[in-house]
PDB file of C-alpha atoms in Angstrom:
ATOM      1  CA  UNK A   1     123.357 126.458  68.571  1.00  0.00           C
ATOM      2  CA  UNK A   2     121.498 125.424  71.577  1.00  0.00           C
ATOM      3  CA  UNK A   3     123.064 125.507  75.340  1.00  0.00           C
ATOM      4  CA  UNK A   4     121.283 122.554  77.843  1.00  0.00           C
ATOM      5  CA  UNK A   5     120.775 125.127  81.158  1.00  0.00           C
ATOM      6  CA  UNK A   6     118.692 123.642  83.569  1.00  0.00           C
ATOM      7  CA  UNK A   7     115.836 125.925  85.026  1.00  0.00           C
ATOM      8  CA  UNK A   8     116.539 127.261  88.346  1.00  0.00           C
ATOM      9  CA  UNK A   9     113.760 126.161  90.849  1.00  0.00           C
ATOM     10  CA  UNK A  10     111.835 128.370  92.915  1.00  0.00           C
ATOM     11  CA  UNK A  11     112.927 128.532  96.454  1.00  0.00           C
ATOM     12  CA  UNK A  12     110.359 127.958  99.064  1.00  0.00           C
ATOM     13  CA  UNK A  13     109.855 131.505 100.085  1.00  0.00           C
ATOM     14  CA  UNK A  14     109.422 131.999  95.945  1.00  0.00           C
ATOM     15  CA  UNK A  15     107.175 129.500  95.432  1.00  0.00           C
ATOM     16  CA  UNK A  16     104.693 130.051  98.393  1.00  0.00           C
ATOM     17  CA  UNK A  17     105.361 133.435  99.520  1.00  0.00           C
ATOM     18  CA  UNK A  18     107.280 134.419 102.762  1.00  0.00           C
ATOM     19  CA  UNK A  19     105.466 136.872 104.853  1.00  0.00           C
ATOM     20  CA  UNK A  20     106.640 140.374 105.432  1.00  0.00           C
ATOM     21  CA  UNK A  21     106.602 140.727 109.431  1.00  0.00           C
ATOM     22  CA  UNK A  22     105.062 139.531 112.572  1.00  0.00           C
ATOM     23  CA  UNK A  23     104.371 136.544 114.006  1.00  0.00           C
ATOM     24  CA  UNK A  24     103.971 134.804 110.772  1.00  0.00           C
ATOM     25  CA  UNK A  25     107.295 135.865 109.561  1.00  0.00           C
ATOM     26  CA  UNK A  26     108.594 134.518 112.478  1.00  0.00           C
ATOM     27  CA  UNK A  27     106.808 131.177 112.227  1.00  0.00           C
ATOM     28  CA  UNK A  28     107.876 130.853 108.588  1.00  0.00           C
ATOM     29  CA  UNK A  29     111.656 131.431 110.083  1.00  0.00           C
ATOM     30  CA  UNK A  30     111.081 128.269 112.211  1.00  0.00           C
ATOM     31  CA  UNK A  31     109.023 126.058 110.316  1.00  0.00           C
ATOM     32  CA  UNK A  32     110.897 126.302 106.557  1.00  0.00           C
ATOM     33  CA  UNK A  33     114.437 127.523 107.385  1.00  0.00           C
ATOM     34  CA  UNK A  34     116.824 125.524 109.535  1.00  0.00           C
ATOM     35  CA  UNK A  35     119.676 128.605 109.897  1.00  0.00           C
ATOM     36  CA  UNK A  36     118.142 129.676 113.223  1.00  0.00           C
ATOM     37  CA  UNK A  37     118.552 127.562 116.386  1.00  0.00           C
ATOM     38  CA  UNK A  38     114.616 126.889 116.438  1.00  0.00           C
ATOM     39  CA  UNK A  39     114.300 126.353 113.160  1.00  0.00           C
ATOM     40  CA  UNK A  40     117.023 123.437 113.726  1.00  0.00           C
ATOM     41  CA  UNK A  41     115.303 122.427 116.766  1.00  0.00           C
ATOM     42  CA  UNK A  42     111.890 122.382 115.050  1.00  0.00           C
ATOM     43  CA  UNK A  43     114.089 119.815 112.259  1.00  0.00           C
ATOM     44  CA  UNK A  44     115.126 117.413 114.761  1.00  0.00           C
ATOM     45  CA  UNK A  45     111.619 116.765 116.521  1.00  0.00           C
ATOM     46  CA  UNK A  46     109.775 116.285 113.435  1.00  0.00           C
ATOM     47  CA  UNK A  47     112.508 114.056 112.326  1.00  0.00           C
ATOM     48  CA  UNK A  48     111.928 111.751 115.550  1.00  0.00           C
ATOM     49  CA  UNK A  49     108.222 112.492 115.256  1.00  0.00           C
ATOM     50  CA  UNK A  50     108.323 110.969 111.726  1.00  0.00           C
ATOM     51  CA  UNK A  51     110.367 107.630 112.652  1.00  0.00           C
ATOM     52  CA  UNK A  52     109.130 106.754 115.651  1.00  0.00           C
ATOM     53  CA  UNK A  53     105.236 106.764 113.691  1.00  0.00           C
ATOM     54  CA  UNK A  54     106.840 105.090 111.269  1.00  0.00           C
ATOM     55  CA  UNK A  55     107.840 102.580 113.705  1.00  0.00           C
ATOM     56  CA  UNK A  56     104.141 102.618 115.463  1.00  0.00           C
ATOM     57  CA  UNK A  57     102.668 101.730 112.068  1.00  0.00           C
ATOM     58  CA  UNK A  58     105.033  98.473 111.219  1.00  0.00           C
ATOM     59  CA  UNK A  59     104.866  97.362 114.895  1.00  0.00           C
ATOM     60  CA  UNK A  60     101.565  97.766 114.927  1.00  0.00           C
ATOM     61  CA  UNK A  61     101.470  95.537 111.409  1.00  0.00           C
ATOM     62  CA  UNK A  62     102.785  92.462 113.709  1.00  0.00           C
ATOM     63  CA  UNK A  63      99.530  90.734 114.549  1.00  0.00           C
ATOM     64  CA  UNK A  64     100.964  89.881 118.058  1.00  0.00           C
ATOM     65  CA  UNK A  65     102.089  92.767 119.101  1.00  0.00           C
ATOM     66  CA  UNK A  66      98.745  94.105 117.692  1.00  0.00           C
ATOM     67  CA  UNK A  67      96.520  91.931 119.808  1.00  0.00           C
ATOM     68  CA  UNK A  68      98.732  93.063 123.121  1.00  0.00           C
ATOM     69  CA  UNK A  69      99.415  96.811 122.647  1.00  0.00           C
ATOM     70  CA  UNK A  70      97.128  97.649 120.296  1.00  0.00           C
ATOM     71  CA  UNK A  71      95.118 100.329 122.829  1.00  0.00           C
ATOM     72  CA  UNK A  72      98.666 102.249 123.637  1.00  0.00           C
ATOM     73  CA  UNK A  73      99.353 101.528 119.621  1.00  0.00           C
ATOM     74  CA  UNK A  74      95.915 103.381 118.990  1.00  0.00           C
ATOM     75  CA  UNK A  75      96.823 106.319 121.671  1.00  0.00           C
ATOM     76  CA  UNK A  76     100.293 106.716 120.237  1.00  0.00           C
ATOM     77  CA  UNK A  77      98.947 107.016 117.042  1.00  0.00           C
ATOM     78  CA  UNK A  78      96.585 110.188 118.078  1.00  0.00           C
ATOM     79  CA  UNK A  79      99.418 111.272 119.598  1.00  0.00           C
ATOM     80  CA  UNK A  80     101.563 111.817 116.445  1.00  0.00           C
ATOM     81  CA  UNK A  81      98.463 112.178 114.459  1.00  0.00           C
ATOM     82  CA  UNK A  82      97.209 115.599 116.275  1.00  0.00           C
ATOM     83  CA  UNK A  83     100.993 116.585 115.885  1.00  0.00           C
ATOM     84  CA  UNK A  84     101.353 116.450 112.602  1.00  0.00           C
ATOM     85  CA  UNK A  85      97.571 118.489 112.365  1.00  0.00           C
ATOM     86  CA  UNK A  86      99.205 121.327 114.164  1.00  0.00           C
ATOM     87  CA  UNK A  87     102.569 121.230 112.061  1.00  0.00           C
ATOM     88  CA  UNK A  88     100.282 121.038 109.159  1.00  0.00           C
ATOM     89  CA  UNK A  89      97.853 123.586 110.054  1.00  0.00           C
ATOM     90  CA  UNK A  90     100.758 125.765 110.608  1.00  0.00           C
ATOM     91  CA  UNK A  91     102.420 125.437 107.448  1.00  0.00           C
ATOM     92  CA  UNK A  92      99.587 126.888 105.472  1.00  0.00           C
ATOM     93  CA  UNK A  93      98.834 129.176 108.158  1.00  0.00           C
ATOM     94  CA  UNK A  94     102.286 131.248 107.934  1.00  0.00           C
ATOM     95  CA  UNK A  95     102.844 131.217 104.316  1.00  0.00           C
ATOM     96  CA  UNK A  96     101.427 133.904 102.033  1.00  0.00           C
ATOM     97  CA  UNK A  97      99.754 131.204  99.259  1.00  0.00           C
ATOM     98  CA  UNK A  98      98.358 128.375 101.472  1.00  0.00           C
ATOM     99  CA  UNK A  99      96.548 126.281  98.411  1.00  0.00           C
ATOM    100  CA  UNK A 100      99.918 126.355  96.743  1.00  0.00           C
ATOM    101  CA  UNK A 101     101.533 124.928  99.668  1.00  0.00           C
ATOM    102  CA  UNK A 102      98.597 122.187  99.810  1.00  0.00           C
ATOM    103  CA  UNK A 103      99.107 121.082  96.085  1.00  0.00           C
ATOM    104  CA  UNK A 104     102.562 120.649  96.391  1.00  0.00           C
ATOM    105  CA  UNK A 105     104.684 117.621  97.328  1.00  0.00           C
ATOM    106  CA  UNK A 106     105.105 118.027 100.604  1.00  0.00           C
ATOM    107  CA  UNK A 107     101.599 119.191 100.880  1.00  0.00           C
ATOM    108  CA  UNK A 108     100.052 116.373  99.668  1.00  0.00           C
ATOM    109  CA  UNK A 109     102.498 113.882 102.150  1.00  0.00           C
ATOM    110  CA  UNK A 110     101.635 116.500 104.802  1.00  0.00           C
ATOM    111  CA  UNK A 111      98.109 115.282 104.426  1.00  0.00           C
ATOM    112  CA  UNK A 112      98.389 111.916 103.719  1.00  0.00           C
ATOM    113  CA  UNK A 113     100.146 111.575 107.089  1.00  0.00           C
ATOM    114  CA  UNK A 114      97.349 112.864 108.936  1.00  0.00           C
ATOM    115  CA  UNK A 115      94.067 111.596 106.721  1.00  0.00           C
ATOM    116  CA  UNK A 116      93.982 107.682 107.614  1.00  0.00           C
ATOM    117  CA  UNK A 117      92.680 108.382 110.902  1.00  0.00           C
ATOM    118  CA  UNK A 118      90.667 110.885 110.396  1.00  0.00           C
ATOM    119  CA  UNK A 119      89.047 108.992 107.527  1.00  0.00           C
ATOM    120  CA  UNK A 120      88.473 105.939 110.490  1.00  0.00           C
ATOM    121  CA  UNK A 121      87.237 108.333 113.011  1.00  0.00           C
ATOM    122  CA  UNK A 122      84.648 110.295 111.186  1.00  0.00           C
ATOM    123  CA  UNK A 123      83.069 107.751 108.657  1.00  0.00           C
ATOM    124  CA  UNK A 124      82.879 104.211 110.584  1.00  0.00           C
ATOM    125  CA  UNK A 125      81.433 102.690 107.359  1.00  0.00           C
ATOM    126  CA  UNK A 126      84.665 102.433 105.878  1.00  0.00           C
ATOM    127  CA  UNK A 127      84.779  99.189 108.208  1.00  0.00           C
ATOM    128  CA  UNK A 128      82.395  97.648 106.080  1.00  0.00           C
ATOM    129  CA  UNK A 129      84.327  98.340 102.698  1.00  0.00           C
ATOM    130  CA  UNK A 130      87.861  97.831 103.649  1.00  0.00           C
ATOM    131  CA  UNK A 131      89.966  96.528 106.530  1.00  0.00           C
ATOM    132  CA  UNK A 132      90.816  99.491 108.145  1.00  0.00           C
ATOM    133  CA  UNK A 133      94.710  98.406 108.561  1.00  0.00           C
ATOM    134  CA  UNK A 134      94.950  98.448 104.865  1.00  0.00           C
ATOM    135  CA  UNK A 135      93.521 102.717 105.184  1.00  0.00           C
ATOM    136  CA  UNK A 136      96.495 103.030 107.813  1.00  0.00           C
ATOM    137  CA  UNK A 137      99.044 101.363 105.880  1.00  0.00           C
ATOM    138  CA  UNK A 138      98.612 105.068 103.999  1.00  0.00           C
ATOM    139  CA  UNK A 139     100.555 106.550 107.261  1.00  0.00           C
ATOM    140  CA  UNK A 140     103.775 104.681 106.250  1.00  0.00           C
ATOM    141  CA  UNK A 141     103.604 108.091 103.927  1.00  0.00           C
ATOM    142  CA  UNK A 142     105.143 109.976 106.580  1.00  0.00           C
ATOM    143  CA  UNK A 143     108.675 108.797 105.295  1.00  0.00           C
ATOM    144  CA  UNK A 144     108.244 110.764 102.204  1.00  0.00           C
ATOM    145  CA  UNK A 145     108.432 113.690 105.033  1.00  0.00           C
ATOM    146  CA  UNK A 146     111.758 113.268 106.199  1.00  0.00           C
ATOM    147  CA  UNK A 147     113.163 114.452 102.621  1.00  0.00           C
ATOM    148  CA  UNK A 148     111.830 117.933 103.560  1.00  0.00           C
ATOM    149  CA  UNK A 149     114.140 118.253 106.763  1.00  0.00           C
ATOM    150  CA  UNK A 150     117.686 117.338 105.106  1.00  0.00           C
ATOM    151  CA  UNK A 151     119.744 119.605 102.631  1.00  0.00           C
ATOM    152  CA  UNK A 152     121.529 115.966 100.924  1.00  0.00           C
ATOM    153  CA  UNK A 153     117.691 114.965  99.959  1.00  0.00           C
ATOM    154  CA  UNK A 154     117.087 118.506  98.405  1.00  0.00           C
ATOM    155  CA  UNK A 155     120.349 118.451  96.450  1.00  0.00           C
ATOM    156  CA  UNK A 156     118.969 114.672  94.825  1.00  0.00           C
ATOM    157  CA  UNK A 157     115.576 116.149  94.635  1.00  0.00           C
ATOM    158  CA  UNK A 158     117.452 119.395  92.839  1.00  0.00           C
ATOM    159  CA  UNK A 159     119.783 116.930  90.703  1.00  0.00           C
ATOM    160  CA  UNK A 160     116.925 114.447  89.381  1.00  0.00           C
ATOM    161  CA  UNK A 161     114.850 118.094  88.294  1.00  0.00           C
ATOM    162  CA  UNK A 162     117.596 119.450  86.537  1.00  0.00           C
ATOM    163  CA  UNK A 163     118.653 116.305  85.210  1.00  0.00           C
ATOM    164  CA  UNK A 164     115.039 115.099  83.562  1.00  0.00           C
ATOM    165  CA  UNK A 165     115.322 116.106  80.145  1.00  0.00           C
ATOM    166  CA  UNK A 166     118.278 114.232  80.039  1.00  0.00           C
ATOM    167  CA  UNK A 167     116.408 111.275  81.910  1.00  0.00           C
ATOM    168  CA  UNK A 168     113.456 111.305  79.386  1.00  0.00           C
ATOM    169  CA  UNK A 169     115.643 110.998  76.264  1.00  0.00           C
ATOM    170  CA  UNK A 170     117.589 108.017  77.481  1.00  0.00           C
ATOM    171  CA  UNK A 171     114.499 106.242  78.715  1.00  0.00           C
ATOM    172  CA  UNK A 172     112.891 107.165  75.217  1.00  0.00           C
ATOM    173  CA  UNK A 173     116.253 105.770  73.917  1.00  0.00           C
ATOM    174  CA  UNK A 174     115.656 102.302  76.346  1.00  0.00           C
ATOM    175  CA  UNK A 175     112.214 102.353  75.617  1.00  0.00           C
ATOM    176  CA  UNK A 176     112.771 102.013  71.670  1.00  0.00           C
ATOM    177  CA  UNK A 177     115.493  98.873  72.327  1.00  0.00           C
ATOM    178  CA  UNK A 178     112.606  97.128  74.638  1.00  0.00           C
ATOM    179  CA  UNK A 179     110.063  97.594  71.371  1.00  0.00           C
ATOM    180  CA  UNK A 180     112.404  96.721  69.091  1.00  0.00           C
ATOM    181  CA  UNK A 181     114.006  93.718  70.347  1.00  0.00           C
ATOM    182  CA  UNK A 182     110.676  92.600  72.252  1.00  0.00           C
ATOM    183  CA  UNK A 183     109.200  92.134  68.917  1.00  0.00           C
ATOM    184  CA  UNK A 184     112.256  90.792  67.468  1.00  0.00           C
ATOM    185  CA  UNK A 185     112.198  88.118  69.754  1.00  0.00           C
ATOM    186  CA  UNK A 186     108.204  87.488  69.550  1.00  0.00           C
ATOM    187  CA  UNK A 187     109.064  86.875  65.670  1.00  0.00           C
ATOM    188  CA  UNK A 188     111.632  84.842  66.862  1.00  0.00           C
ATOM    189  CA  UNK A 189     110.251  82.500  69.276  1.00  0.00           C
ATOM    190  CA  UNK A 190     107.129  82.566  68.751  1.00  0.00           C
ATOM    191  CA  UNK A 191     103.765  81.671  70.992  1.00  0.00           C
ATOM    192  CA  UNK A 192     104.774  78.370  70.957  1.00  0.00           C
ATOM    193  CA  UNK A 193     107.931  79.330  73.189  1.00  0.00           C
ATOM    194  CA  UNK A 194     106.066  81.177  75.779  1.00  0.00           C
ATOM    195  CA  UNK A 195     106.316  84.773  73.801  1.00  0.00           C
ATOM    196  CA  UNK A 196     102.510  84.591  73.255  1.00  0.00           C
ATOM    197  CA  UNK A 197     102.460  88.549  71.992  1.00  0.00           C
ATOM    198  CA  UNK A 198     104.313  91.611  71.500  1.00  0.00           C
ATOM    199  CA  UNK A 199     103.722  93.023  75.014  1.00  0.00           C
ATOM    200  CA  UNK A 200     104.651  89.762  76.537  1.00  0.00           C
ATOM    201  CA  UNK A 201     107.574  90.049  74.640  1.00  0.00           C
ATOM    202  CA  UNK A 202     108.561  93.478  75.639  1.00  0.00           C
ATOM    203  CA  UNK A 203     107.897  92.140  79.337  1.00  0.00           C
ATOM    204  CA  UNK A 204     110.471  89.640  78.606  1.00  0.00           C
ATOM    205  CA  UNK A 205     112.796  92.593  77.320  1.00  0.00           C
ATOM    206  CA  UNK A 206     112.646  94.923  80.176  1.00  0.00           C
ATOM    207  CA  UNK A 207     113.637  92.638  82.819  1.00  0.00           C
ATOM    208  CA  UNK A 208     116.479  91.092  80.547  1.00  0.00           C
ATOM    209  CA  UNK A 209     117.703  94.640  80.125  1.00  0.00           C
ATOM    210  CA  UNK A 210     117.653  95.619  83.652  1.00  0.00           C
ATOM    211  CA  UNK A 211     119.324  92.111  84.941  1.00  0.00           C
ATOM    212  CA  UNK A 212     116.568  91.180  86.670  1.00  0.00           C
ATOM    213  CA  UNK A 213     115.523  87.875  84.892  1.00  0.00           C
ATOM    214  CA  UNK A 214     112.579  85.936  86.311  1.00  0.00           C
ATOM    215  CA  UNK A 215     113.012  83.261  84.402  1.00  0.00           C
ATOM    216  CA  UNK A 216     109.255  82.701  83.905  1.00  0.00           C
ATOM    217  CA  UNK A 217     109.826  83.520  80.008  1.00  0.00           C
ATOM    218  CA  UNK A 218     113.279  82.284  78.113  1.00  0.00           C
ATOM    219  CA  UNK A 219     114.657  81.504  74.576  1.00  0.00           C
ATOM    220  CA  UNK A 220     114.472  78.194  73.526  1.00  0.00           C
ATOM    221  CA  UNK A 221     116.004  79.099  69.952  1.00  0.00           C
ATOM    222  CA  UNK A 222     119.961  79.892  69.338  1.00  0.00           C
ATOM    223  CA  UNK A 223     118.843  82.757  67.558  1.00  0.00           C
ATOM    224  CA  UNK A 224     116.543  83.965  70.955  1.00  0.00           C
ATOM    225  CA  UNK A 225     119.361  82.895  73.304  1.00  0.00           C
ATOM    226  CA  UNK A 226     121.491  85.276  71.095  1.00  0.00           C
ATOM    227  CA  UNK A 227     119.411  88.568  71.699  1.00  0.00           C
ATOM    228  CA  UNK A 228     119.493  87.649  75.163  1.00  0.00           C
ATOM    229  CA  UNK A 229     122.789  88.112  75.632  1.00  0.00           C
ATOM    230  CA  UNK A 230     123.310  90.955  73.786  1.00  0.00           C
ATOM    231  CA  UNK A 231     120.822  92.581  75.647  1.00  0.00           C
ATOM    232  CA  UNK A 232     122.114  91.813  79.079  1.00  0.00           C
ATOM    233  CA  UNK A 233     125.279  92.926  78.066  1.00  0.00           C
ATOM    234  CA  UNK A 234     123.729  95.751  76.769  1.00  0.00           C
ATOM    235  CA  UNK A 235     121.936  95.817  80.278  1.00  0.00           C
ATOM    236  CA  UNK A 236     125.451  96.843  82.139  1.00  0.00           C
ATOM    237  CA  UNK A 237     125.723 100.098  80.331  1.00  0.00           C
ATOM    238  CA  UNK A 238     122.104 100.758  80.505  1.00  0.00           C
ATOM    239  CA  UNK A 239     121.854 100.669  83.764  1.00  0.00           C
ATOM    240  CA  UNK A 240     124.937 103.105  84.508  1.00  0.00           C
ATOM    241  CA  UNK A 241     123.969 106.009  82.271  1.00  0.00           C
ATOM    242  CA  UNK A 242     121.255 107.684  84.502  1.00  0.00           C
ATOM    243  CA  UNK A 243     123.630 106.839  87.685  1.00  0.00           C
ATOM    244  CA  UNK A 244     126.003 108.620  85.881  1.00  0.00           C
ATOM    245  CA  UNK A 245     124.122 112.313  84.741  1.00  0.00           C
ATOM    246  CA  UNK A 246     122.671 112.381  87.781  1.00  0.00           C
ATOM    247  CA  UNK A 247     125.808 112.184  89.702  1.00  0.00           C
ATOM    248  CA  UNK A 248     127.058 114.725  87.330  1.00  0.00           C
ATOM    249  CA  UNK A 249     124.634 116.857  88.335  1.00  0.00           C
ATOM    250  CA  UNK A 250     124.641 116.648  91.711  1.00  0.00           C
ATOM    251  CA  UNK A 251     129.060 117.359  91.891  1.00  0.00           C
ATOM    252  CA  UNK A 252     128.023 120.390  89.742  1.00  0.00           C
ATOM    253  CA  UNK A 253     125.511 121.354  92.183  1.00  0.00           C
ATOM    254  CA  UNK A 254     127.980 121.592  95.162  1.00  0.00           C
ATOM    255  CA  UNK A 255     130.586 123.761  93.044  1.00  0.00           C
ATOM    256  CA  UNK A 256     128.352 126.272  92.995  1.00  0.00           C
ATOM    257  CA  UNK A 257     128.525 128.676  95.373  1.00  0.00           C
ATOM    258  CA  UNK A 258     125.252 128.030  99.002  1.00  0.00           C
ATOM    259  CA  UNK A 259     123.540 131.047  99.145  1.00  0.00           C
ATOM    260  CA  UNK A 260     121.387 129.961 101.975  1.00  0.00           C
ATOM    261  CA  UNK A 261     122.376 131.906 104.988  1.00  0.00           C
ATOM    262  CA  UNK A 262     119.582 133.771 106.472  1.00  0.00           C
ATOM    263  CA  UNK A 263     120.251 136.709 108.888  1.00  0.00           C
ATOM    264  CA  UNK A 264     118.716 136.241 112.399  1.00  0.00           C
ATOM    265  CA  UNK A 265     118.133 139.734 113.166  1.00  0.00           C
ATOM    266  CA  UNK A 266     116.189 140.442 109.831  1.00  0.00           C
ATOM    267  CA  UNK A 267     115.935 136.764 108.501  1.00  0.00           C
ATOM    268  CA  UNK A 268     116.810 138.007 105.042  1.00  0.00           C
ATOM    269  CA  UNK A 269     116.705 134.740 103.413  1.00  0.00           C
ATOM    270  CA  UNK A 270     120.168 134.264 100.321  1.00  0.00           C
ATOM    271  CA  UNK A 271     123.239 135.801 102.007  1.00  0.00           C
ATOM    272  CA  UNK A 272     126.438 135.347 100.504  1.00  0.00           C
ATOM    273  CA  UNK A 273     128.167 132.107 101.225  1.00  0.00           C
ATOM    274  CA  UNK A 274     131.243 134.266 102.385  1.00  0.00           C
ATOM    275  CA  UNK A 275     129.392 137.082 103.594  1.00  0.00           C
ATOM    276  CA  UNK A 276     130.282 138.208 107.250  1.00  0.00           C
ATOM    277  CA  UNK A 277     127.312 141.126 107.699  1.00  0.00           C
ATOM    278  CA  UNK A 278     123.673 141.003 106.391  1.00  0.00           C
ATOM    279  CA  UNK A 279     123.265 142.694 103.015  1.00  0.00           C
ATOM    280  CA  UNK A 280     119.908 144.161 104.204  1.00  0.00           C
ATOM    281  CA  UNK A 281     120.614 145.034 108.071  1.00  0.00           C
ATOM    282  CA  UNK A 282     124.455 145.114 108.394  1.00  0.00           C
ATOM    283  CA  UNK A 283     124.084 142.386 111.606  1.00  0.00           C
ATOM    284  CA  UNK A 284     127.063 140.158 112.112  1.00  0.00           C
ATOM    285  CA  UNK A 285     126.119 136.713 110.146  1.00  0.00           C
ATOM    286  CA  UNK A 286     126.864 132.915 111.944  1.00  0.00           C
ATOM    287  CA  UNK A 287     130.320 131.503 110.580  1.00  0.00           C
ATOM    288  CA  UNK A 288     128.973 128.362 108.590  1.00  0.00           C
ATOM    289  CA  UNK A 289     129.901 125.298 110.555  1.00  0.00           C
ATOM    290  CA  UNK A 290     131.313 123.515 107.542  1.00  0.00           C
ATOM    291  CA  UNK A 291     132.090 123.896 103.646  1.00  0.00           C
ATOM    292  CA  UNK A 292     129.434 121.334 101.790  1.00  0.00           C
ATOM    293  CA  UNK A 293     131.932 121.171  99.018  1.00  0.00           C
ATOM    294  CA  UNK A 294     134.892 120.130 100.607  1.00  0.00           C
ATOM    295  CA  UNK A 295     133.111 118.459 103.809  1.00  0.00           C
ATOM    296  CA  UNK A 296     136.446 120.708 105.717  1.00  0.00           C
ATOM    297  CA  UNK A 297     136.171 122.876 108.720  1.00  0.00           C
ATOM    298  CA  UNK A 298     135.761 126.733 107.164  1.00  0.00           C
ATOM    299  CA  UNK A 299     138.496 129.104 108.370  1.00  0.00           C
ATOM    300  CA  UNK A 300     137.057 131.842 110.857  1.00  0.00           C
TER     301      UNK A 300
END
């Protein structure tokens, strides 16, 4: 008999190595943790770094707005551009494996953020394939970086991991209804209904199941009007069951106990959610400011 345990995933410091000492030690401290009051300080600029180029690029989108600020548009944009270079640059700079860093998620958004206008800037003949508002619109990326500076997105991102194999059997489960009844109904209804083949069909099927119903394809038989309703009844449940596991996962997540202290004399990363001294130094650990579980100030 076979136990579902979900792999544990590899902190940060795990997965691309947290220097020993010196400077990069200390840069690590303030770039990936947020225990320290730098490293929270370091969270909260990037975080109004990333919005307010967020909200250069869609003001920027607004053709009149374009045509009268576009110059300070441009500047601002170089602005947050060479920013998120040196916060970049940084990142694989203080970490032990750099290319690891650059492959992973982040990574990748970490670049993306930064690559439009260099791309503009160093090869001009991209004018002449493609407008180059449609290379920018890649900057609208930097979004995908505010998941890195908030512990609720890490405990989804956590959740959905740990959740997946669960995921992938009930979407092999919904996949097998869409294929099923999606040929039903093209044996049904027929080409001369609209249902021209089996992958039109199965079109027709997924957006019946989800609720969404275009309308662009429907039954014109009482047997194809039947299918349709069961399957938007059985759309309700279906739509429910991932909600549910990974909401599951994520209440199981915050029983367990936050091991996520670091010390600041040492910054030994994993102290003891309770702990009141540093395993490794014996220094007097920060009180946490709150209990995640309970969302209740923590007795001191």
């Amino acid at each position: 008999m076979t136990t579902d345990t979900a792999s544990p995933i590899p902190s940060d410091a795990e997965q691309f190595g947290k220097p020993l000492q010196g400077w990069r030690l200390r840069l690590y401290t303030i770039i990936f943790e947020a225990d320290t009051r730098a490293g929270k300080l370091f969270d909260v600029v990037l975080i109004a770094a990333i919005l307010l180029s967020v909200a250069v690029v869609m003001l920027d989108s607004v053709e009149a707005l374009h045509q009268r600020h576009g110059r300070w548009f441009d500047v601002l944009e170089w602005c947050f551009t060479l920013l998120f270079t040196i916060e970049y640059i940084a990142r694989l700079v203080c970490v032990r494996r750099p290319w690891r860093y650059a492959r992973s998620f982040f990574g990748v958004i970490d670049l993306l953020a930064i690559l439009p206008a260099y791309l503009a800037a160093l090869v001009p003949e991209l004018h002449l394939l493609m407008d180059v508002r449609i290379l920018r619109l890649l900057r609208i990326f930097r979004v995908f970086k505010l998941t890195e500076y908030a512990i609720e997105y890490r405990l989804l991102s956590r959740a959905l991991a740990n959740s997946r194999r669960k995921i992938l059997i009930f979407l092999s489960f919904v996949l097998m209804v869409v294929l099923v009844l999606g040929t039903l109904m093209y044996v049904v209804e027929g080409p001369e209904h609209g249902y021209a083949n089996i992958p039109t069909s199965v079109y027709w099927a997924i957006t019946t199941l989800t609720t969404v119903g275009f309308g662009d394809i429907t039954p014109q038989t009482n047997a194809g009007r039947f299918i349709a309703s069961l399957m938007m009844l059985l759309g309700w449940g279906t739509l429910a069951v991932p909600t549910g596991i990974v909401t599951a996962e994520m209440t199981s997540m915050r029983r367990r106990p936050v091991t996520t202290r670091t010390c600041h004399a040492c910054l030994t990363e994993d102290q003891a959610a309770d702990a009141n001294y540093c395993r490794h130094c014996g220094a007097k650990l920060s009180p946490y400011q709150y209990d995640r579980e309970e969302e209740q100030p923590v007795r001191r």
